[in-house]
XYZ file of C-alpha atoms in Angstrom:
688
model
C 102.506 -85.659 164.750
C 104.767 -85.781 161.675
C 103.365 -86.134 158.167
C 104.129 -89.845 158.160
C 102.896 -90.973 161.573
C 99.593 -91.956 163.152
C 96.143 -92.843 161.912
C 93.517 -90.530 160.485
C 92.306 -89.250 157.131
C 94.304 -88.133 154.119
C 92.301 -85.488 152.231
C 92.914 -84.304 148.661
C 91.095 -81.210 147.393
C 91.164 -80.132 143.737
C 89.644 -76.736 142.999
C 88.452 -76.241 139.428
C 86.716 -73.425 137.630
C 83.266 -74.926 138.223
C 83.551 -77.657 140.873
C 85.726 -78.422 143.854
C 86.422 -82.156 144.062
C 87.499 -83.902 147.248
C 88.657 -87.397 148.164
C 89.468 -88.687 151.644
C 91.240 -91.936 152.511
C 91.298 -93.421 155.999
C 94.952 -94.326 156.559
C 93.970 -97.061 158.993
C 91.072 -98.820 157.265
C 91.488 -97.795 153.611
C 87.932 -96.419 153.464
C 87.430 -93.887 150.666
C 84.989 -90.998 150.612
C 84.480 -88.738 147.609
C 82.530 -85.542 147.089
C 81.906 -82.574 144.839
C 80.682 -79.041 145.537
C 80.428 -75.902 143.441
C 83.605 -73.795 143.574
C 83.553 -70.494 145.410
C 84.709 -67.764 143.073
C 87.096 -65.422 144.882
C 86.994 -67.455 148.104
C 88.461 -70.859 147.306
C 89.315 -71.533 150.956
C 85.569 -71.518 151.742
C 84.970 -74.051 148.973
C 87.702 -76.280 150.416
C 86.027 -76.252 153.842
C 82.620 -76.937 152.320
C 84.006 -79.863 150.306
C 85.539 -81.462 153.409
C 82.328 -80.905 155.378
C 80.470 -82.648 152.559
C 82.414 -85.835 153.327
C 81.484 -85.887 157.001
C 85.132 -86.228 158.037
C 85.924 -84.517 161.383
C 88.580 -81.855 160.873
C 90.453 -82.950 163.981
C 90.730 -86.472 162.516
C 92.419 -85.276 159.320
C 96.059 -86.260 159.217
C 97.078 -84.189 156.190
C 95.566 -82.140 153.359
C 96.903 -82.054 149.800
C 95.575 -79.190 147.729
C 95.580 -78.009 144.124
C 94.164 -74.578 143.378
C 93.591 -72.114 140.551
C 94.325 -68.870 142.397
C 97.490 -68.185 140.385
C 96.096 -68.845 136.913
C 92.897 -66.927 137.705
C 94.964 -63.958 138.859
C 96.876 -63.900 135.563
C 93.943 -64.476 133.247
C 91.804 -61.876 135.035
C 94.752 -59.502 135.550
C 93.683 -59.189 139.175
C 97.118 -59.163 140.803
C 98.456 -56.257 142.788
C 100.602 -53.471 141.356
C 103.861 -55.064 140.236
C 107.202 -53.537 139.259
C 110.299 -54.806 137.470
C 113.954 -53.913 137.868
C 115.779 -54.607 134.593
C 119.224 -53.863 133.255
C 119.288 -50.433 131.640
C 118.120 -50.778 128.045
C 116.147 -53.976 128.617
C 112.957 -52.882 130.352
C 110.810 -53.426 127.236
C 111.699 -57.089 126.912
C 108.267 -58.152 128.179
C 106.640 -56.388 125.233
C 109.228 -57.306 122.605
C 109.264 -60.993 123.509
C 110.967 -63.158 120.890
C 109.580 -61.083 118.003
C 107.284 -63.976 117.125
C 103.750 -63.233 115.984
C 100.659 -65.203 116.897
C 100.291 -67.415 113.811
C 96.489 -67.144 113.336
C 96.953 -63.358 113.131
C 100.280 -63.354 111.339
C 99.237 -60.679 108.826
C 96.797 -58.705 110.986
C 98.194 -55.153 111.348
C 95.865 -54.469 114.290
C 97.221 -57.346 116.394
C 98.797 -56.272 119.688
C 101.007 -58.516 121.802
C 99.072 -59.739 124.857
C 101.473 -58.169 127.330
C 101.217 -54.805 125.610
C 97.435 -54.990 125.583
C 97.066 -56.312 129.146
C 100.421 -55.831 130.904
C 101.366 -57.572 134.132
C 103.804 -54.713 134.710
C 102.902 -51.291 133.365
C 105.777 -49.659 131.489
C 106.080 -46.794 133.986
C 106.822 -49.382 136.683
C 109.636 -51.087 134.776
C 112.732 -49.413 136.189
C 115.990 -49.428 134.159
C 118.977 -49.921 136.458
C 122.571 -49.207 135.453
C 124.537 -52.434 136.010
C 126.060 -55.142 133.827
C 127.392 -58.639 134.276
C 129.168 -60.424 131.444
C 128.294 -63.892 130.142
C 130.791 -65.515 132.512
C 129.265 -63.740 135.530
C 132.056 -61.204 135.967
C 131.140 -57.591 136.701
C 131.433 -55.123 133.834
C 129.472 -52.281 135.437
C 128.742 -51.977 139.159
C 125.160 -51.872 140.417
C 123.790 -48.340 140.834
C 122.630 -48.545 144.463
C 121.061 -45.095 144.422
C 118.924 -45.951 141.392
C 117.612 -49.066 143.150
C 116.777 -47.097 146.302
C 115.026 -44.429 144.232
C 112.982 -47.113 142.470
C 112.045 -48.605 145.845
C 110.857 -45.258 147.159
C 108.802 -44.722 144.011
C 107.235 -48.174 144.462
C 106.255 -47.349 148.027
C 104.715 -44.038 146.955
C 102.782 -45.678 144.082
C 101.407 -48.467 146.274
C 103.315 -51.218 144.490
C 103.380 -54.397 146.594
C 105.474 -56.774 144.429
C 108.607 -56.512 142.338
C 110.569 -58.820 140.048
C 114.308 -58.398 139.513
C 115.894 -59.803 136.380
C 119.292 -58.520 135.259
C 121.290 -59.564 132.202
C 123.315 -62.719 132.994
C 121.921 -62.727 136.521
C 121.652 -66.512 136.252
C 125.482 -66.775 136.311
C 126.025 -64.442 139.264
C 123.288 -63.419 141.682
C 125.313 -60.696 143.430
C 123.597 -57.722 141.792
C 120.094 -59.132 142.172
C 120.737 -60.102 145.809
C 122.050 -56.623 146.560
C 119.017 -55.055 144.866
C 116.703 -57.067 147.156
C 118.508 -55.692 150.214
C 118.271 -52.117 148.922
C 114.575 -52.392 148.093
C 113.751 -53.758 151.533
C 115.648 -50.860 153.135
C 113.101 -48.407 151.732
C 110.076 -50.708 151.225
C 110.219 -53.483 153.881
C 106.846 -55.051 153.002
C 107.578 -55.455 149.303
C 107.247 -59.001 147.872
C 110.376 -59.530 145.756
C 111.356 -62.355 143.414
C 114.632 -62.723 141.501
C 116.209 -65.075 138.982
C 116.954 -67.341 141.949
C 113.485 -68.857 141.489
C 114.995 -70.717 138.509
C 118.422 -69.326 137.502
C 118.894 -70.384 133.878
C 119.650 -68.805 130.521
C 117.072 -67.380 128.042
C 116.548 -63.817 129.140
C 112.970 -63.420 127.941
C 111.619 -66.620 129.519
C 113.590 -65.973 132.722
C 112.121 -62.469 132.912
C 108.531 -63.637 132.351
C 109.000 -66.371 134.966
C 110.237 -63.872 137.549
C 107.512 -61.343 136.695
C 104.712 -63.927 136.862
C 105.946 -65.079 140.269
C 106.010 -61.486 141.505
C 102.573 -60.772 140.044
C 100.838 -63.759 141.655
C 103.140 -64.224 144.653
C 101.348 -61.929 147.052
C 97.884 -63.140 146.018
C 98.849 -66.815 146.319
C 100.642 -66.316 149.645
C 97.662 -64.550 151.163
C 95.333 -67.275 149.900
C 97.479 -70.039 151.388
C 97.551 -68.239 154.726
C 93.761 -67.817 154.683
C 93.447 -71.527 153.938
C 95.742 -72.459 156.826
C 93.871 -70.164 159.214
C 90.463 -71.465 158.120
C 91.384 -75.133 158.501
C 93.119 -74.498 161.808
C 90.017 -72.767 163.152
C 88.064 -75.944 162.415
C 90.463 -78.112 164.431
C 92.917 -79.310 161.761
C 96.531 -79.193 162.945
C 98.360 -81.342 160.363
C 100.496 -80.379 157.365
C 99.060 -78.815 154.229
C 100.732 -79.936 151.004
C 100.398 -77.908 147.811
C 100.398 -79.536 144.381
C 103.157 -78.083 142.199
C 103.476 -78.001 138.440
C 106.611 -80.173 138.460
C 104.454 -83.178 139.354
C 105.112 -83.246 143.096
C 103.919 -81.601 146.286
C 105.557 -79.239 148.749
C 104.619 -77.969 152.183
C 102.572 -74.796 152.311
C 105.473 -72.760 153.691
C 107.853 -74.007 151.007
C 105.256 -73.440 148.272
C 104.902 -69.795 149.310
C 108.518 -69.225 148.251
C 107.759 -69.959 144.577
C 104.175 -69.189 143.640
C 105.034 -69.498 139.952
C 105.486 -73.273 140.370
C 101.790 -73.595 141.312
C 100.186 -71.277 138.751
C 98.079 -74.169 137.469
C 98.528 -76.995 139.927
C 95.161 -78.760 139.668
C 95.575 -80.522 136.280
C 98.977 -81.819 137.378
C 97.284 -84.015 139.976
C 95.477 -85.908 137.245
C 98.752 -86.675 135.476
C 100.261 -87.866 138.774
C 97.361 -90.275 139.202
C 97.710 -91.397 135.569
C 101.401 -92.128 136.146
C 100.384 -94.413 138.997
C 98.120 -96.262 136.544
C 100.876 -96.509 133.919
C 103.352 -97.911 136.447
C 101.003 -100.509 137.926
C 99.062 -101.727 134.874
C 99.762 -103.133 131.398
C 99.000 -99.688 129.921
C 102.379 -97.943 130.073
C 101.484 -95.597 127.196
C 98.538 -93.368 128.063
C 96.871 -90.310 126.621
C 95.020 -88.507 129.394
C 91.846 -86.494 128.948
C 90.628 -84.473 131.923
C 87.348 -82.710 131.154
C 86.134 -80.425 133.889
C 83.596 -77.648 133.949
C 85.803 -74.990 132.371
C 88.406 -76.708 130.188
C 89.865 -79.949 128.920
C 93.441 -80.840 129.862
C 95.370 -83.445 127.884
C 98.763 -85.079 128.405
C 100.858 -87.850 126.877
C 102.570 -90.470 129.051
C 105.149 -92.630 127.269
C 106.569 -95.742 128.905
C 105.235 -94.628 132.306
C 107.487 -91.545 132.359
C 106.595 -88.040 133.554
C 105.744 -85.838 130.548
C 107.801 -82.685 131.037
C 108.212 -79.452 129.141
C 110.475 -76.500 129.906
C 108.449 -73.965 127.886
C 104.908 -73.871 129.232
C 102.990 -70.759 128.185
C 100.306 -69.121 130.287
C 99.330 -67.220 127.147
C 101.113 -66.050 124.022
C 104.405 -64.420 125.022
C 104.227 -65.387 128.708
C 106.284 -68.576 129.020
C 107.768 -70.271 132.065
C 111.278 -71.650 131.739
C 111.300 -74.538 134.193
C 110.518 -78.272 134.003
C 106.751 -78.586 134.311
C 104.344 -81.411 133.642
C 103.321 -81.012 130.014
C 99.555 -80.486 130.246
C 97.818 -78.724 127.365
C 94.460 -77.016 127.899
C 91.646 -76.014 125.584
C 88.405 -74.235 126.412
C 86.063 -77.165 125.802
C 84.709 -78.098 129.206
C 81.281 -79.145 130.374
C 80.464 -75.535 131.249
C 81.833 -74.107 127.988
C 79.346 -71.767 126.336
C 77.889 -72.657 122.931
C 77.863 -69.532 120.743
C 77.857 -68.284 117.177
C 81.106 -66.797 115.854
C 80.471 -64.998 112.541
C 77.733 -67.483 111.781
C 79.730 -70.566 112.778
C 79.079 -72.743 115.804
C 81.625 -72.469 118.595
C 82.081 -74.225 121.943
C 84.152 -72.235 124.463
C 86.503 -70.822 125.518
C 84.014 -68.781 127.572
C 82.606 -70.778 130.455
C 79.529 -70.381 132.621
C 81.638 -71.419 135.626
C 79.942 -72.240 138.904
C 78.021 -68.962 139.144
C 75.597 -68.895 137.453
C 76.648 -72.149 135.778
C 74.852 -73.901 132.895
C 71.234 -72.917 132.293
C 70.018 -76.341 133.448
C 71.432 -75.695 136.947
C 68.593 -73.255 137.544
C 70.916 -70.663 139.094
C 70.163 -67.823 136.679
C 72.302 -68.868 133.721
C 70.815 -68.247 130.287
C 73.643 -69.063 127.890
C 73.703 -72.632 126.529
C 76.634 -74.820 127.526
C 77.937 -78.278 126.699
C 76.183 -79.565 129.830
C 72.874 -78.185 128.544
C 73.560 -79.932 125.228
C 74.057 -83.290 126.959
C 70.836 -82.802 128.928
C 68.994 -82.037 125.683
C 70.380 -85.219 124.096
C 69.265 -87.312 127.068
C 72.815 -88.349 127.975
C 72.502 -86.523 131.305
C 69.337 -87.428 133.193
C 67.993 -84.747 135.590
C 67.666 -87.152 138.531
C 71.116 -88.733 138.155
C 73.458 -85.729 137.901
C 76.111 -85.410 140.663
C 74.527 -88.262 142.580
C 71.219 -86.406 142.601
C 72.719 -83.513 144.588
C 72.159 -81.001 141.775
C 68.721 -81.398 140.100
C 68.726 -80.311 136.470
C 66.081 -78.303 134.607
C 65.691 -79.705 131.043
C 63.290 -76.923 130.042
C 65.891 -74.277 130.911
C 68.483 -76.170 128.837
C 66.126 -76.282 125.855
C 65.335 -72.579 126.106
C 69.027 -71.651 126.255
C 69.878 -73.826 123.256
C 66.964 -72.365 121.285
C 68.508 -68.887 121.562
C 71.430 -70.090 119.415
C 69.586 -72.696 117.338
C 66.992 -70.229 116.070
C 69.322 -68.089 113.915
C 70.722 -71.295 112.395
C 67.275 -72.687 111.580
C 68.045 -75.702 113.750
C 66.160 -77.401 116.535
C 67.672 -77.351 120.054
C 68.417 -81.064 119.735
C 70.225 -80.603 116.419
C 72.273 -77.781 117.920
C 73.101 -79.895 120.971
C 74.212 -82.808 118.788
C 76.407 -80.498 116.725
C 77.927 -78.860 119.808
C 78.894 -82.221 121.337
C 80.404 -83.335 118.041
C 82.362 -80.089 117.706
C 83.687 -80.282 121.258
C 84.820 -83.887 120.722
C 86.552 -82.929 117.468
C 88.426 -80.094 119.211
C 89.487 -82.362 122.068
C 90.641 -84.996 119.561
C 92.702 -82.387 117.729
C 94.363 -81.287 120.991
C 95.301 -84.936 121.628
C 96.734 -85.254 118.115
C 98.896 -82.200 118.810
C 100.692 -84.019 121.655
C 100.831 -87.423 119.968
C 100.292 -87.876 116.236
C 101.893 -84.541 115.360
C 104.952 -85.653 117.348
C 105.270 -88.858 115.359
C 103.564 -91.178 117.853
C 101.314 -94.069 116.845
C 97.937 -93.862 118.596
C 97.522 -97.618 118.239
C 100.154 -97.993 120.973
C 98.161 -95.897 123.470
C 95.057 -96.199 125.615
C 92.913 -93.149 126.403
C 92.528 -92.531 130.151
C 89.509 -90.286 130.742
C 88.633 -88.544 133.985
C 87.190 -85.362 135.344
C 83.427 -85.292 135.806
C 82.750 -84.880 132.061
C 85.695 -86.820 130.656
C 83.998 -90.247 130.637
C 80.912 -88.758 128.966
C 82.914 -87.658 125.913
C 85.823 -90.139 125.950
C 84.224 -92.837 123.828
C 83.257 -90.294 121.171
C 86.742 -88.763 121.197
C 88.380 -92.205 120.950
C 86.148 -92.989 117.991
C 87.296 -89.760 116.324
C 90.933 -90.760 116.932
C 90.354 -94.395 115.918
C 91.704 -95.547 119.289
C 90.713 -99.014 120.478
C 90.781 -98.698 124.289
C 89.407 -96.208 126.809
C 89.990 -96.555 130.556
C 87.651 -94.962 133.100
C 89.034 -95.006 136.672
C 86.920 -95.366 139.820
C 85.546 -91.984 140.957
C 86.747 -90.209 137.783
C 85.548 -86.842 139.009
C 87.947 -87.045 141.946
C 90.810 -88.688 140.039
C 92.967 -85.534 140.104
C 92.372 -85.108 143.837
C 93.429 -88.712 144.378
C 96.543 -88.075 142.272
C 97.486 -85.272 144.635
C 97.283 -87.653 147.587
C 99.573 -90.119 145.802
C 102.132 -87.490 144.683
C 105.720 -87.486 145.844
C 107.472 -84.633 147.578
C 109.428 -83.088 144.684
C 111.706 -80.032 144.371
C 113.621 -78.823 141.331
C 116.558 -76.553 140.607
C 118.986 -75.886 137.767
C 122.028 -73.906 136.591
C 123.273 -72.854 133.149
C 126.994 -73.622 132.701
C 126.998 -72.962 128.901
C 130.087 -75.089 128.186
C 131.203 -77.360 125.361
C 130.827 -81.026 126.290
C 134.209 -82.707 126.725
C 136.266 -84.759 129.147
C 137.680 -81.581 130.682
C 134.258 -80.263 131.814
C 132.664 -83.470 133.098
C 134.276 -83.331 136.591
C 133.129 -79.714 136.979
C 129.593 -80.609 135.882
C 129.538 -83.417 138.446
C 130.718 -80.973 141.121
C 127.916 -78.562 140.219
C 125.380 -81.407 140.268
C 126.529 -82.383 143.763
C 126.111 -78.804 144.952
C 122.562 -78.651 143.628
C 121.765 -82.010 145.235
C 123.036 -80.741 148.580
C 120.741 -77.695 148.320
C 117.736 -79.813 147.397
C 118.516 -82.346 150.110
C 118.306 -79.561 152.685
C 114.966 -78.373 151.254
C 113.565 -81.899 151.326
C 114.745 -82.463 154.888
C 113.121 -79.191 155.928
C 109.829 -80.601 154.641
C 110.121 -83.860 156.570
C 111.268 -86.228 153.821
C 112.258 -89.629 155.214
C 114.407 -90.679 152.245
C 115.551 -88.812 149.150
C 116.636 -89.621 145.619
C 117.910 -87.316 142.903
C 117.253 -87.274 139.165
C 119.886 -85.555 137.020
C 119.409 -84.126 133.534
C 121.532 -82.142 131.099
C 120.166 -79.845 128.420
C 122.232 -79.958 125.255
C 122.277 -78.635 121.694
C 124.649 -78.487 118.769
C 126.762 -75.354 118.530
C 124.897 -72.667 116.631
C 121.436 -73.846 117.654
C 118.913 -71.997 119.817
C 116.782 -74.732 121.386
C 118.156 -77.416 123.666
C 117.102 -80.973 124.530
C 116.669 -82.671 127.903
C 118.752 -85.833 128.434
C 118.553 -87.820 131.687
C 121.985 -88.726 133.107
C 123.459 -90.557 136.085
C 126.632 -89.972 138.060
C 128.338 -92.700 136.030
C 127.463 -90.937 132.758
C 129.672 -88.015 133.801
C 132.853 -90.093 134.169
C 135.393 -88.943 131.537
C 135.796 -92.473 130.187
C 132.017 -92.595 129.538
C 132.000 -89.483 127.335
C 131.676 -91.412 124.018
C 128.596 -93.204 125.366
C 126.990 -89.917 126.422
C 127.747 -88.318 123.064
C 126.251 -91.332 121.268
C 123.054 -91.016 123.335
C 122.748 -87.351 122.407
C 123.232 -88.033 118.693
C 120.700 -90.866 118.912
C 118.204 -88.519 120.580
C 118.549 -86.074 117.685
C 118.160 -88.852 115.140
C 115.003 -90.243 116.776
C 113.441 -86.851 117.478
C 114.346 -84.812 114.416
C 115.460 -87.376 111.840
C 119.065 -86.176 111.732
C 122.202 -85.930 113.845
C 125.445 -83.995 113.416
C 128.284 -85.874 115.088
C 130.785 -83.468 113.534
C 129.437 -80.508 115.548
C 130.444 -79.677 119.156
C 127.741 -80.235 121.795
C 126.896 -77.350 124.123
C 125.639 -78.034 127.659
C 123.217 -75.178 128.250
C 121.706 -76.285 131.532
C 122.011 -78.883 134.262
C 118.933 -79.785 136.283
C 118.204 -81.817 139.398
C 114.867 -83.105 140.639
C 114.905 -84.100 144.299
C 112.264 -86.641 145.327
C 111.313 -87.263 148.939
C 109.438 -90.201 150.451
C 106.146 -88.877 151.854
C 104.739 -92.208 153.116
C 102.569 -94.527 151.066
C 98.812 -94.581 150.743
C 97.090 -97.724 151.995
C 95.930 -100.322 149.502
C 92.740 -98.997 147.986
C 89.543 -100.851 147.162
C 87.471 -98.660 144.787
C 84.230 -100.363 145.852
C 84.599 -99.285 149.488
C 83.751 -95.641 148.900
C 81.337 -94.415 151.551
C 78.135 -92.726 150.484
C 78.187 -94.152 146.966
C 75.439 -96.644 147.516
C 77.071 -100.047 147.962
C 76.615 -102.315 144.976
C 73.436 -104.275 145.629
C 70.485 -105.087 143.390
C 69.978 -104.740 139.662
C 72.557 -102.626 137.833
C 69.887 -101.334 135.417
C 68.577 -97.993 136.651
C 66.218 -96.997 133.857
C 65.833 -96.632 130.111
C 65.417 -93.339 128.292
C 65.451 -91.834 124.821
C 68.789 -90.395 123.673
C 70.014 -88.670 120.517
C 73.536 -89.067 119.153
C 75.073 -88.417 115.733
C 71.682 -87.373 114.394
C 70.037 -90.678 115.301
C 67.353 -91.170 117.933
C 67.727 -94.199 120.213
C 64.711 -95.381 122.181
C 65.052 -97.256 125.469
C 68.753 -96.585 125.995
C 69.781 -98.468 129.171
C 71.265 -96.526 132.085
C 73.358 -98.650 134.466
C 74.575 -98.005 137.991
C 78.337 -98.410 137.805
C 78.890 -99.652 141.337
C 76.370 -102.451 140.755
C 78.280 -103.829 137.756
C 80.108 -106.991 138.787
C 83.655 -107.639 137.517
C 83.529 -109.045 134.017
C 80.042 -107.738 133.293
C 79.761 -106.343 129.750
C 77.664 -103.402 128.591
C 76.990 -102.835 124.879
C 76.424 -99.390 123.375
C 74.568 -97.241 122.998
C 74.372 -97.236 126.794
C 75.053 -94.907 129.708
C 76.788 -95.926 132.930
C 76.093 -93.633 135.872
C 78.846 -92.959 138.381
C 78.043 -91.015 141.574
C 79.770 -87.896 140.192
C 80.229 -88.712 136.518
C 78.430 -90.103 133.478
C 79.989 -92.625 131.088
C 78.664 -92.877 127.535
C 79.294 -96.160 125.732
C 78.994 -95.296 122.004
C 77.111 -97.472 119.527
C 79.021 -100.603 118.519
C 81.349 -100.211 121.519
C 81.417 -102.341 124.662
C 82.345 -101.595 128.254
C 83.623 -104.177 130.744
C 83.879 -103.705 134.498
C 87.370 -104.765 135.575
C 88.268 -106.356 138.955
C 90.323 -103.274 139.902
C 87.270 -101.031 139.531
C 88.196 -99.590 136.153
C 85.715 -99.573 133.293
C 87.352 -100.524 129.985
C 85.708 -99.424 126.751
C 86.586 -101.303 123.568
C 85.833 -99.660 120.237
C-alpha cells in the first residue's frame, strides 16, 4: 500500500515534555479520536505506543503515522549525546567557542560569564581536529587536503570511542571536494562513524554553518537510533505503513529521509501547531494570527501574517548555537503548565524549570513537591479535580496547597495569593514573548486574532489577550491535540540552498536561474523517492546591500529572473528595505548571498472533518452546565462560577465570564467581562 491509497486510520503523535498527544482520523468515515498520556522520559517510542493504544485503534488498521518528537532538543539541552568530534580547517577549531564575539546582553558586564559552548561543549576541544587544507572564496583549491591528518584523526576517534563527527571547512559551501574526501578517509579507518558535512545545508556564514553541522552530528546518532526503535516497535504491533517525521521547515519527510538530517527535526513538535494554524489562516477570515501553544513544559508562540509560513534562518537552540536554514519561526519560553513556581532572590518566578511528567505537578500525586502553574490553577479553582484530562488524571488539591505554601510562607502570602500572582506573572511573560514577535516588529495587534492551543493554552489565552488588549481569541476543537492534527495536515516539504555571493545584474540572472533549476532537480528526486504524487517549487533569494552583514529573504519566480525584469526585482528589494527598516539605498549594489528552494509534494488530503464526531468525548447531549464552583482571579473571589461542557454547547450559544468551559483534554477560562461563542465549525471564539 502506498501512502496515498486505501482506507484506514491516519495517526498523528506529538510528544511533549509532559504529555504525549495523539489524534487519529479514519480516512474512510472521517471519525476523529483524540487522546493524551504522560510522556515517557528516555523512552518516547513506548509513549507513542501507549498513546495509540489509548485510542483503541488497531495497529494493523493504521494507514500512516505522522510524528513529532523532542529527542533532538532533549539531547542538546541535557548534553546527553555521544562523543562527537569536529574536523575544521587548521586555525579555525575554536570557532564554536569564539562564536560571533557577541555577549549575552543580560550579562553584558559580568566578568564571570562563560559562553555556553565553553561551559557545556557539544565537542570537547581535544576532539576538534585542525586539518591542513584551504579553499578560496570562489571554491578553488589553495592548499590540498592533508589525507594523512584526516586518517590520523579518524584513528584517534576510533580509539577514544567517538561515534559522530562533523566536518566543516572554510568555504566548503562553494566546493564540497575536501569535505567529501574527508568522509571517505574517515570511513576507511572508522566505518561505523556517523558523519555530517556542510552538505546538510551548504551556505555561507562560517559560524552558523559550523554549529549546524556540529548539532546534526551530536544528535544524529541518538535521533537515528530512536527512529529505528520506533519503527521496530510499531512494526512488532502489526503496523506496516509509512512513518512521517515532522520537520522544522514546516513539512514532513519519511523516516528514512529524516534520518539523513537530524538537525532539521531538533524541535519538530511545536512546528505541527503552526502547520495547523496555517490551515486555519487559509480557510477562515482570520489571515493574521498570533499562535500560543502552552504545553506542560513551555509556551511556544508564532506570528502568521497574511496566511504565510513564518520563517527564520537564524533559529538558536541556545545562546551561540544557531541553525542557518529556513525554519518555522517559533519562539519558546519556560512558562508551561508544569513550570515550577520558585523564589529568585526574593522575587517570584515561574519556570524555566519544569516538573515534567515524572513526578509532575504536586497535584498529580506522583511524588512531586514543588509548586507548578498547574497547582496554582487548581488552588484558584480554575482546574477542578474531577474534570482534568477528561477525568483520567484525578488531582489532589491538598497536595497543590501544601506545595504552594512552601513558597508562599517566606513571602507572607497565602497559597491562593501566591497562585494568583503566579498565574498573572506567567501571563505577563507570555504576553511579552508575543510582543517580541509582533509589536516590537512594528505590527499592529488590532489586526490579529490570538489562536490558543495546547492543553493549557485556552486556560491562559483570555488573560493573555487582555494583557495585550487584543479583541479576539480562537480556541480550536481538541486544542490539546491541535499540534498533532497539524502534523497530519502537513505537506511533504524538502529544502536546499546555495550561496553564489554575486552582485545582482542582468549578467548573473541566467546563471542564477540555471542554479535554481539544478536545485529543483535534486529536490524533485528526493520528493519522488518519498512517494510524492505532484510537486511544486518555491524559490527565494537572499539579498543585502554591499557592505552589509545580514541578508533578507525575497520570494521570486522564474519570470522574476528574466533579464528584462531586473528593474522590477530591484524595486521589490528596495521596497522591502523601506518597509522593514525605514530606509532604502538604491545607489548601492545588491549582493545575492544565497538562493533557496523549497520543494513541496502532494501527500494526499485529509477527509473533511467534523469536530463534533470525536469518539470517546461524550457526544453532546443534555445540559451544557456541569457544575458551579468558587474561583479566585485577579485577587477577587467569585462564587458559583459556571463550568460548561464544551461539546454540549450548541452553535451560537454564548457564555459570559467569569466562566470555565471544559474540553475533554483542556480547560478554557472566559475572563470577567468577556464572552465566548460556540461557532458552527467547532471553534470557540472569545471576545474581549
